[in-house]
CSV table of C-alpha atoms in Angstrom, one decimal:
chain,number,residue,atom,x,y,z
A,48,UNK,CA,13.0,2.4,-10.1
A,49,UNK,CA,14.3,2.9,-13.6
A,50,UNK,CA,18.2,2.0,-14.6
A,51,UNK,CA,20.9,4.9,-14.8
A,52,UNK,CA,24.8,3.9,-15.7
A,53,UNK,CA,27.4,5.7,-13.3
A,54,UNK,CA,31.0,6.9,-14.0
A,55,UNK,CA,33.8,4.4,-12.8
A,56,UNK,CA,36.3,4.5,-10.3
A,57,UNK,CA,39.5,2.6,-8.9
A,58,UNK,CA,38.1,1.2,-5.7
A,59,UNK,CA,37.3,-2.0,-5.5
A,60,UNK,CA,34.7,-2.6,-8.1
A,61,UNK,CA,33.5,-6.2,-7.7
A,62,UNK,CA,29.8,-6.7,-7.4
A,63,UNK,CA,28.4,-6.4,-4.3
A,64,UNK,CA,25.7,-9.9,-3.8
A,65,UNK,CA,23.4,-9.4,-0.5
A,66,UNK,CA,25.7,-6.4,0.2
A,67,UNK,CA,28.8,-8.6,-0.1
A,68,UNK,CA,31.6,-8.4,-2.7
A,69,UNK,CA,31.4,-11.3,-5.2
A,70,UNK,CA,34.3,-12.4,-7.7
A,71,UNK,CA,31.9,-13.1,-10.4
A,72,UNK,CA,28.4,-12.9,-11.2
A,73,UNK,CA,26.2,-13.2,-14.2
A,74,UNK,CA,24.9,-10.5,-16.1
A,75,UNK,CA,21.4,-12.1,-15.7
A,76,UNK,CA,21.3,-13.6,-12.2
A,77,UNK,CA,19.5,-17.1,-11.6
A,78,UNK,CA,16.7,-15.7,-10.3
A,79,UNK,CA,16.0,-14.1,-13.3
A,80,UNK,CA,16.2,-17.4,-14.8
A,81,UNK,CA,14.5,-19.4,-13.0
A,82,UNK,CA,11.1,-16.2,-13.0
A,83,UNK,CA,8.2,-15.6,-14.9
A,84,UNK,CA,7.4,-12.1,-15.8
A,85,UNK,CA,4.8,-10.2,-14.1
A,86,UNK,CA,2.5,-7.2,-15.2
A,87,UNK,CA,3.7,-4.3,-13.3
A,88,UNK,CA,1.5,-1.6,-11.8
A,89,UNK,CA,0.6,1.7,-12.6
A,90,UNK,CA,-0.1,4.6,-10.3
A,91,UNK,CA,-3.5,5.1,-9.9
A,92,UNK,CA,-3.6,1.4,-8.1
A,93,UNK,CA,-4.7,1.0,-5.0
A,94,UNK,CA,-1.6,-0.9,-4.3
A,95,UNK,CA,0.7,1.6,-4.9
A,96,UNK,CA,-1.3,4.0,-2.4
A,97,UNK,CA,-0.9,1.7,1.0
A,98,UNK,CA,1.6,0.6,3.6
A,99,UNK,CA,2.1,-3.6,2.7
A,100,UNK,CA,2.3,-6.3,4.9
A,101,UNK,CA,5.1,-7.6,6.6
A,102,UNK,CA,6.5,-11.2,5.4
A,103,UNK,CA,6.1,-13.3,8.2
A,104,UNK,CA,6.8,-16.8,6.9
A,105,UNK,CA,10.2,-17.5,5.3
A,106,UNK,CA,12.0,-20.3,3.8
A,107,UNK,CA,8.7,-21.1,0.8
A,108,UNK,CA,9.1,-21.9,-2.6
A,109,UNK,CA,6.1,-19.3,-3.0
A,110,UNK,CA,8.4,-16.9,-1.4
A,111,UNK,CA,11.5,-17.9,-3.4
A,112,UNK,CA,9.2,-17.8,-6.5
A,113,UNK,CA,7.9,-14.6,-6.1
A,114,UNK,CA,11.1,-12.9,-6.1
A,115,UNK,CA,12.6,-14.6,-8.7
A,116,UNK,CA,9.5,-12.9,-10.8
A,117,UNK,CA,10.7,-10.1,-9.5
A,118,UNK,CA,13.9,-9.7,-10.7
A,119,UNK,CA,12.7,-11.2,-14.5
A,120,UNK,CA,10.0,-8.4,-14.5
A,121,UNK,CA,12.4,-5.6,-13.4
A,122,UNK,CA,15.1,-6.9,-16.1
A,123,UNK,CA,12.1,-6.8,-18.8
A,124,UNK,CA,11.0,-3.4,-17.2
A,125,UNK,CA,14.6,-2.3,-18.1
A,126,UNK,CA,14.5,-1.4,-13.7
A,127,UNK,CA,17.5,-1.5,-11.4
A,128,UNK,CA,14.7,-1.7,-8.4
A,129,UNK,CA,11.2,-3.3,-7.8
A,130,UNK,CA,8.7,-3.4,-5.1
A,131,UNK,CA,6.5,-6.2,-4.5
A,132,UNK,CA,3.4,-4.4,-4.9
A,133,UNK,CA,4.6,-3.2,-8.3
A,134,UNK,CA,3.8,-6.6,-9.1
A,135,UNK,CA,0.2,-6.7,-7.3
A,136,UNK,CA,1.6,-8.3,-4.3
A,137,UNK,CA,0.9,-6.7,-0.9
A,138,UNK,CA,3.8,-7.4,1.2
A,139,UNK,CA,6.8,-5.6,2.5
A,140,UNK,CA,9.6,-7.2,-0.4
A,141,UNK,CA,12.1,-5.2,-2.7
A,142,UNK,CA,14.8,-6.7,-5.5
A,143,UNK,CA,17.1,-4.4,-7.0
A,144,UNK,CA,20.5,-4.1,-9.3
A,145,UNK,CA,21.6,-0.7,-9.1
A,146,UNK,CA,25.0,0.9,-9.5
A,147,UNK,CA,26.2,3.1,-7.2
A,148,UNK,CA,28.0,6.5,-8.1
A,149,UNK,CA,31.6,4.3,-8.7
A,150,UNK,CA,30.1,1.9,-10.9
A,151,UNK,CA,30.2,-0.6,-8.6
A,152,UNK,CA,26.7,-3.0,-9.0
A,153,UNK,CA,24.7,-3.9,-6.0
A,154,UNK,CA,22.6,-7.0,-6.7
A,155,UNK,CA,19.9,-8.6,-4.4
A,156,UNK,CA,16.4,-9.0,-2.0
A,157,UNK,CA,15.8,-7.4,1.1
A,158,UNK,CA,12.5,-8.6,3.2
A,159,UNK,CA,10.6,-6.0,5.5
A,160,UNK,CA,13.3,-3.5,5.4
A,161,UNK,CA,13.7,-0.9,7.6
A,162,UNK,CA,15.7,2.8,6.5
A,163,UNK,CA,18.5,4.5,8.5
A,164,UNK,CA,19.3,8.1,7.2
A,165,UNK,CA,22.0,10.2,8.7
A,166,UNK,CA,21.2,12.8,11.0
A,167,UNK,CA,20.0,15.9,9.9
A,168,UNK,CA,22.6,17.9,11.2
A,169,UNK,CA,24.7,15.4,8.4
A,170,UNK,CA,23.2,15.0,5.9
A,171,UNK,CA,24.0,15.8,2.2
A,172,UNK,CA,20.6,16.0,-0.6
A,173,UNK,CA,21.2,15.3,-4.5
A,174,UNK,CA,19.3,16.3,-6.8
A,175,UNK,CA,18.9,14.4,-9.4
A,176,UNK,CA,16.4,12.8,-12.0
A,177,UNK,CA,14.2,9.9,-11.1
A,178,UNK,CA,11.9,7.5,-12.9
A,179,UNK,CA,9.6,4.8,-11.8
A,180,UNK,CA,8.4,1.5,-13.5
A,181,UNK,CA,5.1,2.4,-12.4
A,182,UNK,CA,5.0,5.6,-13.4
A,183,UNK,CA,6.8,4.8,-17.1
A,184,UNK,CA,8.2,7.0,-19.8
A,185,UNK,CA,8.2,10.1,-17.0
A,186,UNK,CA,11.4,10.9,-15.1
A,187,UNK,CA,11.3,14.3,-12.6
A,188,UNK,CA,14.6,16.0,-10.5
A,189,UNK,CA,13.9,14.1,-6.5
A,190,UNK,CA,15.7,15.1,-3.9
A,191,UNK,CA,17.5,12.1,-1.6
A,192,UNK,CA,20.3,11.8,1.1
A,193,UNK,CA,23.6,10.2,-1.3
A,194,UNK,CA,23.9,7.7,2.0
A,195,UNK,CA,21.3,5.5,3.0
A,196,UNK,CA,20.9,2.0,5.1
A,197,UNK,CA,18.4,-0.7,5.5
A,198,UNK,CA,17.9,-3.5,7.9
A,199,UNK,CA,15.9,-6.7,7.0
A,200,UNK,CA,15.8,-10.1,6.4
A,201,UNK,CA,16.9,-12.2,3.4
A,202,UNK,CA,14.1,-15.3,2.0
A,203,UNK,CA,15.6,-17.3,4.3
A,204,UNK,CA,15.1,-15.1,7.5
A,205,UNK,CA,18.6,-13.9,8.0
A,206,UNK,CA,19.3,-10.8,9.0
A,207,UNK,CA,21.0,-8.0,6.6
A,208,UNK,CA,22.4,-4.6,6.5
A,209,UNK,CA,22.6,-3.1,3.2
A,210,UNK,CA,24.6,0.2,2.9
A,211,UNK,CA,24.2,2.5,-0.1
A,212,UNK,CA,25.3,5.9,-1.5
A,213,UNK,CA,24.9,8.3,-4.6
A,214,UNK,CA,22.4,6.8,-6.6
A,215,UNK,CA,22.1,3.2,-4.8
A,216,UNK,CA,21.6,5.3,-1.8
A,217,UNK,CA,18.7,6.6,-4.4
A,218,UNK,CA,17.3,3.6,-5.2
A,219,UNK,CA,16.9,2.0,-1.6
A,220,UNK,CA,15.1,4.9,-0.7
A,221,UNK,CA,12.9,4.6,-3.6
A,222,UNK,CA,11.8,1.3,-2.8
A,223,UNK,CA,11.7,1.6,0.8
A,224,UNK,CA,8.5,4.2,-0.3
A,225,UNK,CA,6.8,2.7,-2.2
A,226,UNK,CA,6.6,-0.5,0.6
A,227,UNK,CA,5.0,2.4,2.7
A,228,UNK,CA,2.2,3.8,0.2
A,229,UNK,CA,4.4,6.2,-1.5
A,230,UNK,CA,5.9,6.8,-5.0
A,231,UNK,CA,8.5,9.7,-6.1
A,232,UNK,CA,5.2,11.6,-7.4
A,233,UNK,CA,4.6,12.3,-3.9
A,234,UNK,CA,7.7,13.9,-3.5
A,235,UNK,CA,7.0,16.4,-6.3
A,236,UNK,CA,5.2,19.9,-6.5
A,237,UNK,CA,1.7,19.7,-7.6
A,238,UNK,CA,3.2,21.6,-10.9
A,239,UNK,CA,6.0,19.1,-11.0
A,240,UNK,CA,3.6,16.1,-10.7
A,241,UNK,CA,1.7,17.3,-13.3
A,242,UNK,CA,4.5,17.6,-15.7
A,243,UNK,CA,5.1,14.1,-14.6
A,244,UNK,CA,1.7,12.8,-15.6
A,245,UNK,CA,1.8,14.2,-19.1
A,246,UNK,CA,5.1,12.7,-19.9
A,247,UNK,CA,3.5,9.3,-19.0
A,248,UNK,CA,0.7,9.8,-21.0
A,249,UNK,CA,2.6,10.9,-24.0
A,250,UNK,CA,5.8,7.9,-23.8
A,251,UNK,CA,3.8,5.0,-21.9
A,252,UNK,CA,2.8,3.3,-25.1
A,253,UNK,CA,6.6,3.8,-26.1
A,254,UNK,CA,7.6,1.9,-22.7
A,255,UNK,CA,5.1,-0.9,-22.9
A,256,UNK,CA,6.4,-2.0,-26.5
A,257,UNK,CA,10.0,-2.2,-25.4
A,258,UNK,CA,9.4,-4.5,-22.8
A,259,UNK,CA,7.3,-6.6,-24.8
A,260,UNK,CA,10.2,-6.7,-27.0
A,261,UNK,CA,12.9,-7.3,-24.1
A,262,UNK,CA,10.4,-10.1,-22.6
A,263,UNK,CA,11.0,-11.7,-26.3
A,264,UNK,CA,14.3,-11.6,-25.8
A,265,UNK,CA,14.7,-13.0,-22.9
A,266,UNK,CA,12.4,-16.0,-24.9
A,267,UNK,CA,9.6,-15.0,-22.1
């Protein structure tokens, strides 16, 4: 999912790690240190068209090492959310760091997550504009719930509960989809998608050079 910046506000504010408030944390986490940057999909894959498989063996360095890719490739992608098959990896994996509509940052992994949405009879849809690093240089009005939770497992096995709203809310939902086959093009009118398609053609080029130039930056 691509990055948006959010307005502030005077609640607690400290970054949330694993859904867990942190004093401190880097700008760049160690994940993102320790990775090496992977191509990332396009629609059109077959990848991005299928339910993935759940992760059923935890605790690897493979594991550990594929997520720590992750996050490189979504800070070189300019992301604040990535999908394991967005990497050409078919299994049921997300990363993200994402605001949330206070400003507060949300950092971390979540294994073969499961999504809770309120009730119908509760719940509130924003609309609001969405992108996709797989679908770059194209960004369309989606509509989401502003609440959302997932259940899953961290790399070590241990159960978590990650709570979001506004636009974090946004961006768990958007990877929770794409683990299942889908991408926010689905979501769109057949007009709407097309609109979406043509802006991709026209800025992808654009998109591609600046992470090329990020990756540099980051000496990747």
């Amino acid at each position: 999912m691509s990055v948006r910046h959010e307005r502030s506000h005077p609640a607690d504010r400290r970054v949330r790690l694993q859904g867990r408030p942190v004093d401190s944390f880097p700008a760049l986490p160690p994940e993102a240190e320790r990775g090496s940057v992977r191509r990332v999909t396009v629609v059109g894959e077959d990848i991005l068209n299928r339910p993935c498989q759940d992760v059923t063996e935890f605790g690897s360095p493979q594991l550990s090492a594929l997520i720590d890719d992750m996050f490189l490739t979504m800070y070189v992608a300019a992301g604040a959310g990535l999908a394991a098959n967005q990497v050409d990896v078919d299994l049921r994996l997300f990363v993200y760091d994402c605001p949330d509509d206070y400003g507060v940052r949300h950092v971390g992994h979540i294994i073969n997550p499961v999504l809770d949405l309120p009730d119908p009879g509760s719940r509130r849809l924003a609309d609001d504009y969405e992108g996709c690093l797989s679908v770059p240089g194209a960004s369309m009005v989606v509509p989401r719930t502003d609440r959302a939770v997932v259940r899953g497992l961290d790399k070590d096995g241990n159960p978590l509960v990650i709570e979001g709203t506004g636009y974090f809310a946004r961006c768990l939902q958007h990877e929770t989809d794409h683990l299942v086959g889908h991408t926010y093009l689905d979501r769109l009118s057949t007009r709407d998608r097309k609109d979406a398609l043509r802006q991709m053609s026209d800025r992808s080029e654009d998109v591609f050079a600046r992470r090329v130039i990020r990756a540099a930056g980051l000496g990747r």
